[in-house]
CSV table of C-alpha atoms in Angstrom, one decimal:
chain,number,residue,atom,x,y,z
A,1,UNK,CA,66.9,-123.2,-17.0
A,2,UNK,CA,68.2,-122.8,-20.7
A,3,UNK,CA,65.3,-123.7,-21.8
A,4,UNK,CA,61.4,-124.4,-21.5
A,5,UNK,CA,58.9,-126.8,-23.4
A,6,UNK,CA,55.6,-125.9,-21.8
A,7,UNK,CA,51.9,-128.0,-23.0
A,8,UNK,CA,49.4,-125.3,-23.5
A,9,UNK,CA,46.7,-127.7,-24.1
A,10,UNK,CA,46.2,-131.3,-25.9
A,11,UNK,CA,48.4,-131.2,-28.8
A,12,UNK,CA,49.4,-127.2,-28.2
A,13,UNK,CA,53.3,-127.1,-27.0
A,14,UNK,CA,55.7,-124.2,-27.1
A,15,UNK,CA,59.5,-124.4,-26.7
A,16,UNK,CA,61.1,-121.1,-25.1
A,17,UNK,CA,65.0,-120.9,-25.2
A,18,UNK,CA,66.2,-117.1,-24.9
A,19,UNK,CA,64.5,-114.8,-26.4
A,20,UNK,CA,62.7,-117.4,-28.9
A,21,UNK,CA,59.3,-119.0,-28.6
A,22,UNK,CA,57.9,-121.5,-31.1
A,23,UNK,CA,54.4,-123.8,-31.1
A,24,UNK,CA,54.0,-126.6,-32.4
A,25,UNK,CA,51.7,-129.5,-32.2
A,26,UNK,CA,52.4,-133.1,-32.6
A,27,UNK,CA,50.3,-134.7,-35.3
A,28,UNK,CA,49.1,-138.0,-36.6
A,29,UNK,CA,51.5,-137.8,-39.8
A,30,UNK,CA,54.3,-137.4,-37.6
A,31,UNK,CA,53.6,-140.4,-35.5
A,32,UNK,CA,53.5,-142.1,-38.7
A,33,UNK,CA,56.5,-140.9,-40.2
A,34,UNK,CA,57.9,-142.5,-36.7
A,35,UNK,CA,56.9,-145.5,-36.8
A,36,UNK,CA,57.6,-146.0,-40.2
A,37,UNK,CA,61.1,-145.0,-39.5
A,38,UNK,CA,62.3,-149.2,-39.1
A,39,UNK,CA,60.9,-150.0,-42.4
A,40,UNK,CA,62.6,-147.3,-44.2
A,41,UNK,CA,66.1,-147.8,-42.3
A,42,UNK,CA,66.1,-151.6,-43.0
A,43,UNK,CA,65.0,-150.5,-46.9
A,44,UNK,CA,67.8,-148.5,-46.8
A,45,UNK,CA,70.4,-151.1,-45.3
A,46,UNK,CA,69.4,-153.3,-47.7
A,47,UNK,CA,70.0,-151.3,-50.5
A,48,UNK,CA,73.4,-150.4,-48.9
A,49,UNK,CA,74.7,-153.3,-48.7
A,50,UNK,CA,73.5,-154.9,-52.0
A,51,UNK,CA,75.4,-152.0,-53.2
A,52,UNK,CA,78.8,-153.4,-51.5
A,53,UNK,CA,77.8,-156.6,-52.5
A,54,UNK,CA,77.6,-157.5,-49.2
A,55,UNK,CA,74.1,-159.8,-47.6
A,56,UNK,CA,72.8,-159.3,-44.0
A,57,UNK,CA,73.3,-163.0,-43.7
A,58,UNK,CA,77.0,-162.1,-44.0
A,59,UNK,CA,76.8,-160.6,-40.6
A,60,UNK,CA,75.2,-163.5,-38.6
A,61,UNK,CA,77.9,-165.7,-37.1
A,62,UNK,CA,77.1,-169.3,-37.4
A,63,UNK,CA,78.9,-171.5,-34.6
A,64,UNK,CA,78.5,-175.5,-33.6
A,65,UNK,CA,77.9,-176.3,-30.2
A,66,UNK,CA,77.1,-180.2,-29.1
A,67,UNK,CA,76.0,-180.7,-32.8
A,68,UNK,CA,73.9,-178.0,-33.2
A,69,UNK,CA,74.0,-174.7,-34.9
A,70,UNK,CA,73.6,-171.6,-33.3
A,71,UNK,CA,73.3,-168.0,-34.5
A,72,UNK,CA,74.5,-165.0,-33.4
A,73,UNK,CA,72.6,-162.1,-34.7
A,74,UNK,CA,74.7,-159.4,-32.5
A,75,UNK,CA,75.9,-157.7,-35.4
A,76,UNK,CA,73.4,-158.3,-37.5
A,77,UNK,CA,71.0,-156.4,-35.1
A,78,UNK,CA,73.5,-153.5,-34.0
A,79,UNK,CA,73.8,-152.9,-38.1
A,80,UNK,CA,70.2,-152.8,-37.9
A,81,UNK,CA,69.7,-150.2,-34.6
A,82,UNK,CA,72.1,-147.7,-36.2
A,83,UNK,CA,69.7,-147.7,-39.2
A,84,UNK,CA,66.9,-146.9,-37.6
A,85,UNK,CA,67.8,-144.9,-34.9
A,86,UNK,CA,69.9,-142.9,-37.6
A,87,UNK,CA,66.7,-142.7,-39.5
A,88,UNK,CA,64.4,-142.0,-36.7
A,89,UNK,CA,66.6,-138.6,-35.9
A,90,UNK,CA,66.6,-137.4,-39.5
A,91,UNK,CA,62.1,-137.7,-38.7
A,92,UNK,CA,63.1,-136.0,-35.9
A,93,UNK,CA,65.1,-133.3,-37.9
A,94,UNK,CA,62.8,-132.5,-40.3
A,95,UNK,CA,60.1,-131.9,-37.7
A,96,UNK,CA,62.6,-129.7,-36.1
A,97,UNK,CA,63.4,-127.7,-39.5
A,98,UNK,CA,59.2,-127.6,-40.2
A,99,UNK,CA,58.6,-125.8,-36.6
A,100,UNK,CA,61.9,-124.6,-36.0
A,101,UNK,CA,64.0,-123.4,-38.5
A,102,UNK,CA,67.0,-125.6,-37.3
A,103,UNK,CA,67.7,-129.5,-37.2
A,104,UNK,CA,67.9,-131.0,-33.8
A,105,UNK,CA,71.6,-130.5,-33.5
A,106,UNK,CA,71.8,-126.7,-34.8
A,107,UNK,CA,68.7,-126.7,-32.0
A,108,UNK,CA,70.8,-128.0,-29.6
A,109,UNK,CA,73.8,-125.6,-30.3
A,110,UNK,CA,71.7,-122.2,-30.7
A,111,UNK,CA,70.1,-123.3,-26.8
A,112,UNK,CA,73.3,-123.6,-25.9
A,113,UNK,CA,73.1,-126.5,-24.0
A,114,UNK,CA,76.6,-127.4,-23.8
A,115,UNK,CA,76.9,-131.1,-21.9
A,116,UNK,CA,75.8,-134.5,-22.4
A,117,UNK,CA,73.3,-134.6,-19.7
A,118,UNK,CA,71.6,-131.5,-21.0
A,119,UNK,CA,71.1,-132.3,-24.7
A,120,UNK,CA,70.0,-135.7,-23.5
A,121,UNK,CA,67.8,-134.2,-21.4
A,122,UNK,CA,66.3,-131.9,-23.9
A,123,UNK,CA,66.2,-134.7,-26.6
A,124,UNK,CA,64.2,-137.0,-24.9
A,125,UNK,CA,61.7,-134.0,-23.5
A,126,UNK,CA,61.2,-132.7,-27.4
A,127,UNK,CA,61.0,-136.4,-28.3
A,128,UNK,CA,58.0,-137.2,-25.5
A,129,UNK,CA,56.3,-134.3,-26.6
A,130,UNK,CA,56.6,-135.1,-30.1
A,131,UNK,CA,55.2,-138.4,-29.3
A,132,UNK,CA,51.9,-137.3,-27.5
A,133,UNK,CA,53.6,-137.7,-24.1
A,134,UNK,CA,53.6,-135.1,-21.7
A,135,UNK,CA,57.6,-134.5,-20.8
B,1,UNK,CA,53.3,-152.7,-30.4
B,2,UNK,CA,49.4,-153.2,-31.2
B,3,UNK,CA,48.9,-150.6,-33.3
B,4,UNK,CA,50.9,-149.1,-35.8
B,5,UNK,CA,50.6,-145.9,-37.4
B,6,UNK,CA,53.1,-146.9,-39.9
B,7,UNK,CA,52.0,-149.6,-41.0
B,8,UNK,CA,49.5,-148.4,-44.2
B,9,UNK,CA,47.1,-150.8,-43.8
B,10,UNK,CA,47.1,-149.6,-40.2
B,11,UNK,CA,46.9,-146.2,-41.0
B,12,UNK,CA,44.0,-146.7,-43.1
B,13,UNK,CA,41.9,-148.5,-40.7
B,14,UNK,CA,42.1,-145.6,-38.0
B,15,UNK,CA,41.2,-143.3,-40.9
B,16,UNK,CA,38.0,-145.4,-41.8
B,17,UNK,CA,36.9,-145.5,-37.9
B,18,UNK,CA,37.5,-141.3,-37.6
B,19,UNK,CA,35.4,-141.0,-40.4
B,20,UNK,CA,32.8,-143.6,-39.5
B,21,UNK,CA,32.6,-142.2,-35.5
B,22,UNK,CA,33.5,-138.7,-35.4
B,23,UNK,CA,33.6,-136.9,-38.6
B,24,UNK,CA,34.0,-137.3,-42.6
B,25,UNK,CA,37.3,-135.7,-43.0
B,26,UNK,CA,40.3,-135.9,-46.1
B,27,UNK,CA,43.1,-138.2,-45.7
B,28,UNK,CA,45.3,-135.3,-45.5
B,29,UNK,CA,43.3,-133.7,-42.8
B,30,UNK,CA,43.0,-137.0,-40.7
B,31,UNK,CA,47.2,-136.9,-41.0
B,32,UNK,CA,47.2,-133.6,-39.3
B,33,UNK,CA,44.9,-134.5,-36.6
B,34,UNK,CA,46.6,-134.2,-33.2
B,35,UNK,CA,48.4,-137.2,-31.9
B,36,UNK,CA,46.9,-137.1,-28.3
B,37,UNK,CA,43.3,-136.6,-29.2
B,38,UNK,CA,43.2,-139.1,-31.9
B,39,UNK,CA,44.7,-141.7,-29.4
B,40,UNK,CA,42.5,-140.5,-26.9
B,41,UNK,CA,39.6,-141.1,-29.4
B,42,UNK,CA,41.7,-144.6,-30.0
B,43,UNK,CA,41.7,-145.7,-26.5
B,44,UNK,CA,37.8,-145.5,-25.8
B,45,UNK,CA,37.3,-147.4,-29.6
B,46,UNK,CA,34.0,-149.2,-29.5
B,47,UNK,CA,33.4,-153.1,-29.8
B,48,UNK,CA,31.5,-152.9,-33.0
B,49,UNK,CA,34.3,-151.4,-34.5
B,50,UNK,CA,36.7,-153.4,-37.4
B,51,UNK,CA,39.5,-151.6,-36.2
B,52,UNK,CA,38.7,-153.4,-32.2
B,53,UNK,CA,39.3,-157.0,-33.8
B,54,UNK,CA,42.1,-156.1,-34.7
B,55,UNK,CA,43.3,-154.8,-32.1
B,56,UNK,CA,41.6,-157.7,-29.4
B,57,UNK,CA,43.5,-160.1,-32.0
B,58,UNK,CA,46.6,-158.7,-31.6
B,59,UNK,CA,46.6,-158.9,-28.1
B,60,UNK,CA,44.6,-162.2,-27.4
B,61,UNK,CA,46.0,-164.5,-25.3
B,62,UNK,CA,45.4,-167.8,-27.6
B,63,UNK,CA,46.2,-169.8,-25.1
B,64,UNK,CA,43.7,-169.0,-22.8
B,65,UNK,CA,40.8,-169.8,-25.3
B,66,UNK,CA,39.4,-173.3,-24.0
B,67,UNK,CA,37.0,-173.9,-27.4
B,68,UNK,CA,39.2,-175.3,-30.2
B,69,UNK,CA,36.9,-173.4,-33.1
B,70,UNK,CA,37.3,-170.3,-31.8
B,71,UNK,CA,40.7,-170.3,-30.7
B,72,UNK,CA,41.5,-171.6,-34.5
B,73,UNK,CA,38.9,-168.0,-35.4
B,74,UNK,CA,41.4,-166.1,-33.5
B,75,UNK,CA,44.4,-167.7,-34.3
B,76,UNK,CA,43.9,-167.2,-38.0
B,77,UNK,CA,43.0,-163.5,-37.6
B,78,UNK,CA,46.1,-163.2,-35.6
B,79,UNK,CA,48.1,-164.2,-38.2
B,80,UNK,CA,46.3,-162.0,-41.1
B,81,UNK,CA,46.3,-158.8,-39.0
B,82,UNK,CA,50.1,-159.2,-37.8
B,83,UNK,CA,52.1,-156.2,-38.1
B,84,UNK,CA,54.9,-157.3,-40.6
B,85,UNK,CA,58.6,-157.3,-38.7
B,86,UNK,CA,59.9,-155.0,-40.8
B,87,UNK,CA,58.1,-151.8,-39.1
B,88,UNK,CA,59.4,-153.2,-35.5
B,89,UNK,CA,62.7,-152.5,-33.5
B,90,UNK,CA,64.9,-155.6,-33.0
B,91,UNK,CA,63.9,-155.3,-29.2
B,92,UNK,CA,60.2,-155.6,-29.9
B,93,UNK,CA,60.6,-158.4,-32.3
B,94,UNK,CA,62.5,-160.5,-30.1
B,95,UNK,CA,60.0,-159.3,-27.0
B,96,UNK,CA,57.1,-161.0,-29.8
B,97,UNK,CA,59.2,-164.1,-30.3
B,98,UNK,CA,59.2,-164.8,-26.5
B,99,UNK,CA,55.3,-164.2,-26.2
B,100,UNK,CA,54.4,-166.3,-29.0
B,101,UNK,CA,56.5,-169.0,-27.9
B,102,UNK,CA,54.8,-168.7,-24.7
B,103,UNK,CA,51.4,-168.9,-26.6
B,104,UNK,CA,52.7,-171.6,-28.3
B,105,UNK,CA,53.7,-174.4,-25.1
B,106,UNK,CA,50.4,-172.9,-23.8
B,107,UNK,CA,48.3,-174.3,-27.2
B,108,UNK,CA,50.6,-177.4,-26.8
């Protein structure tokens, strides 16, 4: 095991990779700063694309079926996901930095945890704990 | 998502009931309360609480409410305690749309 996130108590973790052991403890103002994350990305893709010029509009298809109009929103949506899930991992970086010292990724390469299945792994056990759920 | 701790006005209103049952704390202290204690706390929340109408309208099935003034009551606080879209993945909004629709043939 390259690694270990034990629960000490109710909101008491430690991660323990090589010869390194941090605590930390999972807080309200994280939780917030999460859920917030899907305001803030669409804020942001707004702003991005007004910059271009461009209108989220512009990435709903509109088709005519039978005479009416449907709408695909496929685009529309993936634009969307890749907002917030880009700005749910830079949350989850600066949490990472704060108890750390690393973002998730420089994390992930000082563990060396080298494949797929491993960092996935890891991610989603930080991320559980970060949430209030035990991994 | 009944609850969200994004949401400011949200936020706020699990700050006031902290305070009000457990203990007169800053803002910035509440923020660094632990996650798991403070939804423990939030999972026992009693009935007299502001904070449980919100959450009880949030969840209420309106079309189960047989009396037509109270299911207008919790239709209307429904709709002023909503948690705006915009703090919501795509995959929740879209699970909303389907219950509300459901609500909706069930008012109907």
């Amino acid at each position: 095991m390259k690694y270990q996130i034990i629960k000490n108590a109710t909101d008491d973790y430690t991660l323990k990779y090589k010869d390194k052991e941090f605590n930390y403890k999972p807080d309200v103002e994280l939780m917030s700063k999460l859920q917030e994350a899907p305001k803030n990305a669409r804020i942001k893709m707004l702003k991005d694309l007004a910059k271009d010029g461009i209108s989220l509009k512009d990435f709903t298809i509109e088709q005519r079926k039978d005479g009416k109009t449907y709408f695909d929103n496929t685009n529309k949506n993936e634009l969307e996901n890749t907002y917030i899930q880009n700005e749910m991992l830079e949350v989850i970086n600066d949490v990472c930095r704060k108890n750390f010292g690393l973002s998730l990724s420089e994390l992930i390469l000082d563990m060396d945890l080298e494949n797929d299945k491993e960092q996935e792994k890891f991610s989603s056990e930080l991320g559980a704990s970060l949430m209030g759920r035990t991994p | 998502m009944i609850i969200c701790y994004g949401y400011p006005s949200d936020l706020e209103q699990m700050y006031a009931f902290y305070c009000a049952r457990y203990e007169n704390i800053s803002y910035d202290e509440f923020l660094k309360l632990g996650i798991e204690q403070f939804s423990m706390k939030l999972n026992s929340i009693p009935k007299d609480e502001p904070l449980y109408e919100i959450i009880k309208s949030r969840t209420i099935n309106l079309g189960k409410i047989k009396d037509k003034e109270e299911r207008k009551y919790w239709r209307e606080l429904k709709k002023i305690n909503k948690i705006p879209d915009i703090y919501k993945s795509n995959d929740e909004i879209e699970q909303e749309l389907k219950k509300e629709l459901r609500n909706y043939n069930g008012v109907i």
